[in-house]
mmCIF file of C-alpha atoms in Angstrom:
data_model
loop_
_atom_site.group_PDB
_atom_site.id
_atom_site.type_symbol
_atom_site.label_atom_id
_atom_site.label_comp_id
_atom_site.label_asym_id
_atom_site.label_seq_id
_atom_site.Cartn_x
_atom_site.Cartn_y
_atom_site.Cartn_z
ATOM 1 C CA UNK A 214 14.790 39.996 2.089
ATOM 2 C CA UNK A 215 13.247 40.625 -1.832
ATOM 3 C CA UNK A 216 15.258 36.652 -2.146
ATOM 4 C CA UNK A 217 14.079 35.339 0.792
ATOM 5 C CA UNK A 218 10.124 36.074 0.949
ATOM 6 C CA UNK A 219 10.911 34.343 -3.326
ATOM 7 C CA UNK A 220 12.250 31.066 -2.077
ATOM 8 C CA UNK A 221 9.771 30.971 0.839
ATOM 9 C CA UNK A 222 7.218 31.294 -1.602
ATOM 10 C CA UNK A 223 8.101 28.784 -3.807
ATOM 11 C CA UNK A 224 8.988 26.304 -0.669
ATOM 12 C CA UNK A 225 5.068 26.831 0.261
ATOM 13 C CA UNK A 226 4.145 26.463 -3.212
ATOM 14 C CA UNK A 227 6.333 23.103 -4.117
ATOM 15 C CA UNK A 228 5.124 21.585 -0.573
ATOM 16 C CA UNK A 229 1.377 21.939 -0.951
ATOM 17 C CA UNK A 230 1.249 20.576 -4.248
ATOM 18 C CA UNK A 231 3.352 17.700 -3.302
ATOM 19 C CA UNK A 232 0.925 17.371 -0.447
ATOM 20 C CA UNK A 233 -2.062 17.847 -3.008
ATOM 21 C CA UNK A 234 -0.102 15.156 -5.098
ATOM 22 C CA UNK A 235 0.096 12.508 -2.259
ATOM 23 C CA UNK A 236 -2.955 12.799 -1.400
ATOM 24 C CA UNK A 237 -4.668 12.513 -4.350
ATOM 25 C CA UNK A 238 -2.801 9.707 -5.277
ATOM 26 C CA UNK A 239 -3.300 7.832 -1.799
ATOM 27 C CA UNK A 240 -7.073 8.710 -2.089
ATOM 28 C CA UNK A 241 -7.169 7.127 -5.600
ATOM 29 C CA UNK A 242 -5.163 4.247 -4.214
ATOM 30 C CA UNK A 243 -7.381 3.785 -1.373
ATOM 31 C CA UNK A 244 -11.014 3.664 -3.850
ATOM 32 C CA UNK A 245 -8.781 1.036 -6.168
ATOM 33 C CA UNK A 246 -7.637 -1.102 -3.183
ATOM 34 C CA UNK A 247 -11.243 -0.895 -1.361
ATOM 35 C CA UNK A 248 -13.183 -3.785 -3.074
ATOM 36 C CA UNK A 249 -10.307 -6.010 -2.986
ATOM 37 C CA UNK A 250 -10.029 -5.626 1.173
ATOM 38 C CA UNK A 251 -13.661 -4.755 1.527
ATOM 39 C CA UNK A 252 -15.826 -7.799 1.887
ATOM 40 C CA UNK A 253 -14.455 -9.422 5.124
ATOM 41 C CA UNK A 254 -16.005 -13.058 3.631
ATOM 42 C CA UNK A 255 -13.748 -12.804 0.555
ATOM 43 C CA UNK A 256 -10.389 -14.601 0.888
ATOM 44 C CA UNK A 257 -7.856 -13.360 -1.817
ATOM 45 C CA UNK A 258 -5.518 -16.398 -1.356
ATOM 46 C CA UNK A 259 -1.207 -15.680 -1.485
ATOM 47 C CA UNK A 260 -1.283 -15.231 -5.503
ATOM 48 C CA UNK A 261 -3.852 -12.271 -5.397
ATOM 49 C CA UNK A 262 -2.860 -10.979 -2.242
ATOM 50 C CA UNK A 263 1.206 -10.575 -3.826
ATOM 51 C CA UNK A 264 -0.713 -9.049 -7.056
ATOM 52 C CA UNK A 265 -2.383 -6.775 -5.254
ATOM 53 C CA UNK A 266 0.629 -5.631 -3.319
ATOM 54 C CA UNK A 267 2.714 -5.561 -6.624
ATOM 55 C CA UNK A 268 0.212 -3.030 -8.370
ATOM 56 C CA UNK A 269 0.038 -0.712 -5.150
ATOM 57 C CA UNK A 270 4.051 -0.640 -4.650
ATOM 58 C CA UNK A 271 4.195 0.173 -8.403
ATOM 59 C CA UNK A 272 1.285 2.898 -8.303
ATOM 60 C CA UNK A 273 3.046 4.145 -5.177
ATOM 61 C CA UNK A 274 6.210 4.415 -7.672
ATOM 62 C CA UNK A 275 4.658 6.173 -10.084
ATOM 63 C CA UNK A 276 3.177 8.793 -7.704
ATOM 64 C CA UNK A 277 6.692 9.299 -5.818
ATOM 65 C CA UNK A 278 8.501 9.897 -9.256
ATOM 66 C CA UNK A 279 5.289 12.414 -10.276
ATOM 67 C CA UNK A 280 6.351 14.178 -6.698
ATOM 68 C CA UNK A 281 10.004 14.231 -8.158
ATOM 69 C CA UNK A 282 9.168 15.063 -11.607
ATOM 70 C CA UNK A 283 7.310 18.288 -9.887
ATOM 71 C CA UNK A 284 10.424 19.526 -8.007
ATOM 72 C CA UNK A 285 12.590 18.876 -10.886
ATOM 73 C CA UNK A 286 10.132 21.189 -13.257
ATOM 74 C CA UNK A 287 10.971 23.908 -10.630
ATOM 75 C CA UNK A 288 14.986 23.002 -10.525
ATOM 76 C CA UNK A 289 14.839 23.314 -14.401
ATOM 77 C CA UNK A 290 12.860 26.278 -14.902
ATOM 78 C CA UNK A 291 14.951 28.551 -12.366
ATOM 79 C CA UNK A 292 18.207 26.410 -11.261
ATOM 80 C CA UNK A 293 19.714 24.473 -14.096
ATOM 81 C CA UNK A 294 19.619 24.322 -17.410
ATOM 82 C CA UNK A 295 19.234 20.828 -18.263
ATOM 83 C CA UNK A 296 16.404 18.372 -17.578
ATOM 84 C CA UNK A 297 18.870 15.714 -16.759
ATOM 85 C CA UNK A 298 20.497 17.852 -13.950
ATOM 86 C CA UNK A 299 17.604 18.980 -12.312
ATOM 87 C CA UNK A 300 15.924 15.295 -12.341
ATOM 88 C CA UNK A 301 19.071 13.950 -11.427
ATOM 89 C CA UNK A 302 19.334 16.418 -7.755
ATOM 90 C CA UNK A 303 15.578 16.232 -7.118
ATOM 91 C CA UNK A 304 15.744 12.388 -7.126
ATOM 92 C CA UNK A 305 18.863 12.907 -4.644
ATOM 93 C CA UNK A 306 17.118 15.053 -2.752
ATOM 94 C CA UNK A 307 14.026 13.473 -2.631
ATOM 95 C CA UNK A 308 15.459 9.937 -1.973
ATOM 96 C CA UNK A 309 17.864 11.774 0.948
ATOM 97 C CA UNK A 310 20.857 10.665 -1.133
ATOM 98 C CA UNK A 311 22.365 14.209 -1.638
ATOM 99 C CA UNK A 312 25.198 13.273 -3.284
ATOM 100 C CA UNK A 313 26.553 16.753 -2.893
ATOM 101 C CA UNK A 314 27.947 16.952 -6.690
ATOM 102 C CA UNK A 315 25.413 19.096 -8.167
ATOM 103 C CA UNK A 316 24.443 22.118 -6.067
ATOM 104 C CA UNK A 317 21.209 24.711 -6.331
ATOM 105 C CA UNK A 318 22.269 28.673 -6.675
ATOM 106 C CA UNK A 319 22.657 30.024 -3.261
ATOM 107 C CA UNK A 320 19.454 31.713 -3.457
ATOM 108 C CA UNK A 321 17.309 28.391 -3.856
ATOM 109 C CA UNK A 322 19.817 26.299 -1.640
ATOM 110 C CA UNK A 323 17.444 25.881 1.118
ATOM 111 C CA UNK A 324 14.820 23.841 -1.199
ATOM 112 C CA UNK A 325 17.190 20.749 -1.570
ATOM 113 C CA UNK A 326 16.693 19.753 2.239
ATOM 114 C CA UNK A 327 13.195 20.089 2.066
ATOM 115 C CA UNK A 328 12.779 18.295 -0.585
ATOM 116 C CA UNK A 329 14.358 15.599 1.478
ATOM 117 C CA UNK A 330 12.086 16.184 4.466
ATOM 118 C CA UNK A 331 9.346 15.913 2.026
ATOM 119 C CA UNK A 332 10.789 12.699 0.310
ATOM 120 C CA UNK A 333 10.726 11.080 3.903
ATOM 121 C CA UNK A 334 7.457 12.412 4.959
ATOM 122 C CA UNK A 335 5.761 10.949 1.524
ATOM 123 C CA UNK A 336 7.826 7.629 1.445
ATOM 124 C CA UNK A 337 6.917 7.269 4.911
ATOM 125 C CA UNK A 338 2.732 7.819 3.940
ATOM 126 C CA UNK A 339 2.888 4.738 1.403
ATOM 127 C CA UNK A 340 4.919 2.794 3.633
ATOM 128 C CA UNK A 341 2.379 3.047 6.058
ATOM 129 C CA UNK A 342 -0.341 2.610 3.914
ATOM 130 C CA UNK A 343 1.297 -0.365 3.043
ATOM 131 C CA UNK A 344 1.677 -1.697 5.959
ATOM 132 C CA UNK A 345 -2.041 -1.380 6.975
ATOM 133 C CA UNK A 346 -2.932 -3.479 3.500
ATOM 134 C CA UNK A 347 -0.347 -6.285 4.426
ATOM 135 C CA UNK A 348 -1.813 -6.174 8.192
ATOM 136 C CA UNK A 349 -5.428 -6.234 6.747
ATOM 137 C CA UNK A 350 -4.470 -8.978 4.306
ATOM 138 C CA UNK A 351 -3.072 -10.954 7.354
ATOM 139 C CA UNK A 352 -6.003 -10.714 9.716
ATOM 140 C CA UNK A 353 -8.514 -11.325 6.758
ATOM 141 C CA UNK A 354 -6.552 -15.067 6.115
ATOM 142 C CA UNK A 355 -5.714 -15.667 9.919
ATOM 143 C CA UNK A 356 -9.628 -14.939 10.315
ATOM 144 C CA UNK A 357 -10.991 -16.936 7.416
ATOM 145 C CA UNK A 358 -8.198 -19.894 8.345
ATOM 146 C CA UNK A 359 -9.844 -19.910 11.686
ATOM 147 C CA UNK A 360 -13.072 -19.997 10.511
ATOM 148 C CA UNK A 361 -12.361 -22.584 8.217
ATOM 149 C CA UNK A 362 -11.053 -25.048 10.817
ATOM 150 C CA UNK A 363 -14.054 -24.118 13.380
ATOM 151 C CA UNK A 364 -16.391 -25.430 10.679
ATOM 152 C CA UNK A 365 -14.801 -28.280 9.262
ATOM 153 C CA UNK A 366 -14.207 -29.507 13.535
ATOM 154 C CA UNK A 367 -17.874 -29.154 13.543
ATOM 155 C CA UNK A 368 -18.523 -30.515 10.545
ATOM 156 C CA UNK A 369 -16.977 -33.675 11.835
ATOM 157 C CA UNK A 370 -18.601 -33.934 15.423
ATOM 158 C CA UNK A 371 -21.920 -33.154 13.329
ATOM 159 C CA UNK A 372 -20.736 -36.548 10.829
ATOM 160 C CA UNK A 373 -19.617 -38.609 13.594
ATOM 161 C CA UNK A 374 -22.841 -38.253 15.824
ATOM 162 C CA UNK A 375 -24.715 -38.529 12.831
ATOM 163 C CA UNK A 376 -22.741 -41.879 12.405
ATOM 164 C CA UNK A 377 -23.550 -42.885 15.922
ATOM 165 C CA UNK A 378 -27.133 -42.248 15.226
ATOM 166 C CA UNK A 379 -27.702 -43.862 12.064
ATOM 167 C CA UNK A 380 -25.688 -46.748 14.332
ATOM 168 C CA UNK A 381 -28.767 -46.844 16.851
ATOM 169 C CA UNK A 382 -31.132 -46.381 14.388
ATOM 170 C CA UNK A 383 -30.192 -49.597 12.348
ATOM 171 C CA UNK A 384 -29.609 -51.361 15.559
ATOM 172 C CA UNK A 385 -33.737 -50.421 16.931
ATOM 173 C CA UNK A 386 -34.615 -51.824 13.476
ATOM 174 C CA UNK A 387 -33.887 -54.433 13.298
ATOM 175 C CA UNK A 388 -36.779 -57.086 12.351
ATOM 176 C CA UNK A 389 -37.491 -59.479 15.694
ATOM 177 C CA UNK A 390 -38.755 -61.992 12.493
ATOM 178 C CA UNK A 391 -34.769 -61.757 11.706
ATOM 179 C CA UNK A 392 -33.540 -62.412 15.027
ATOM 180 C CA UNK A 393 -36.105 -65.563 15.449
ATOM 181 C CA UNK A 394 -35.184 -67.143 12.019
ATOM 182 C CA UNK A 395 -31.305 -66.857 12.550
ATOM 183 C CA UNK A 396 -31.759 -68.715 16.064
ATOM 184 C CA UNK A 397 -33.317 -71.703 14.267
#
């Protein structure tokens, strides 16, 4: 029982502060990404757009391997004795691999498959944030593209009545002094 209530413990423990983790890290995300996606008048263009994509997949990287990093501190300080070994099985575990070749003492055995729950959970948060940037990005160009051929169609019914007009215009002015000395 003494085991059990130990590796319950340290399951809570490990889980909120890879929640803590996440979210931190999404929130952070989130106040970095916000004044790229927040003016809706703002068109990033493909170039940016891909840039800004590129530095959230990498940040979202970084934070996953910081998530790893914390369950391999715990594999190392009470499961095995190397570094290598315990970043090596939390990656597996994390990344649902499980490779099955290196194995926690029974007593922590259950932590490997949550780890992997956990790995899925968090991979699926930044995939999802993800998403909801790319589908932002999308609607912002698709809107702005729309808007730009709305004002460039009325731009051109605008220039070709003005055309018409300035037409009439020359044709009403024309000097009846004109007209009188061209018939002679």
């Amino acid at each position: 029982m003494n085991s059990f209530l130990r590796e319950a413990g340290a399951a809570v423990f490990l889980v909120m502060l890879t929640l803590c983790l996440q979210c931190a890290g999404m929130a952070a995300l989130i106040s970095f990404a916000k004044p790229s996606l927040a003016p809706d008048d703002l068109r990033l263009g493909p170039i940016r757009s891909a840039l800004l994509m590129v530095r959230l997949m990498t940040a979202f990287i970084v934070l996953h391997i910081f998530e790893i990093l914390l369950w391999a501190a715990f594999y190392r300080w009470f499961c095995f004795p190397l570094w290598e070994s315990a970043f090596y099985f939390s990656t597996s575990s994390y990344a649902t691999v499980g490779y099955g070749d290196i194995v926690l003492p029974q007593m922590w055995r259950t932590l490997g498959p949550l780890e992997s729950i956990i790995g899925v959970l968090m991979c699926g948060l930044s995939a999802s944030f993800l998403f909801a940037i790319v589908s932002r990005l999308v609607d912002r160009e698709t809107k702005l593209s729309r808007e730009l051929v709305s004002r460039a169609s009325l731009q051109g019914s605008e220039l070709h009545s003005v055309d018409k007009a300035a037409v009439g215009a020359h044709n009403l002015a024309v000097d009846p002094a004109a007209l009188g000395a061209s018939k002679e």
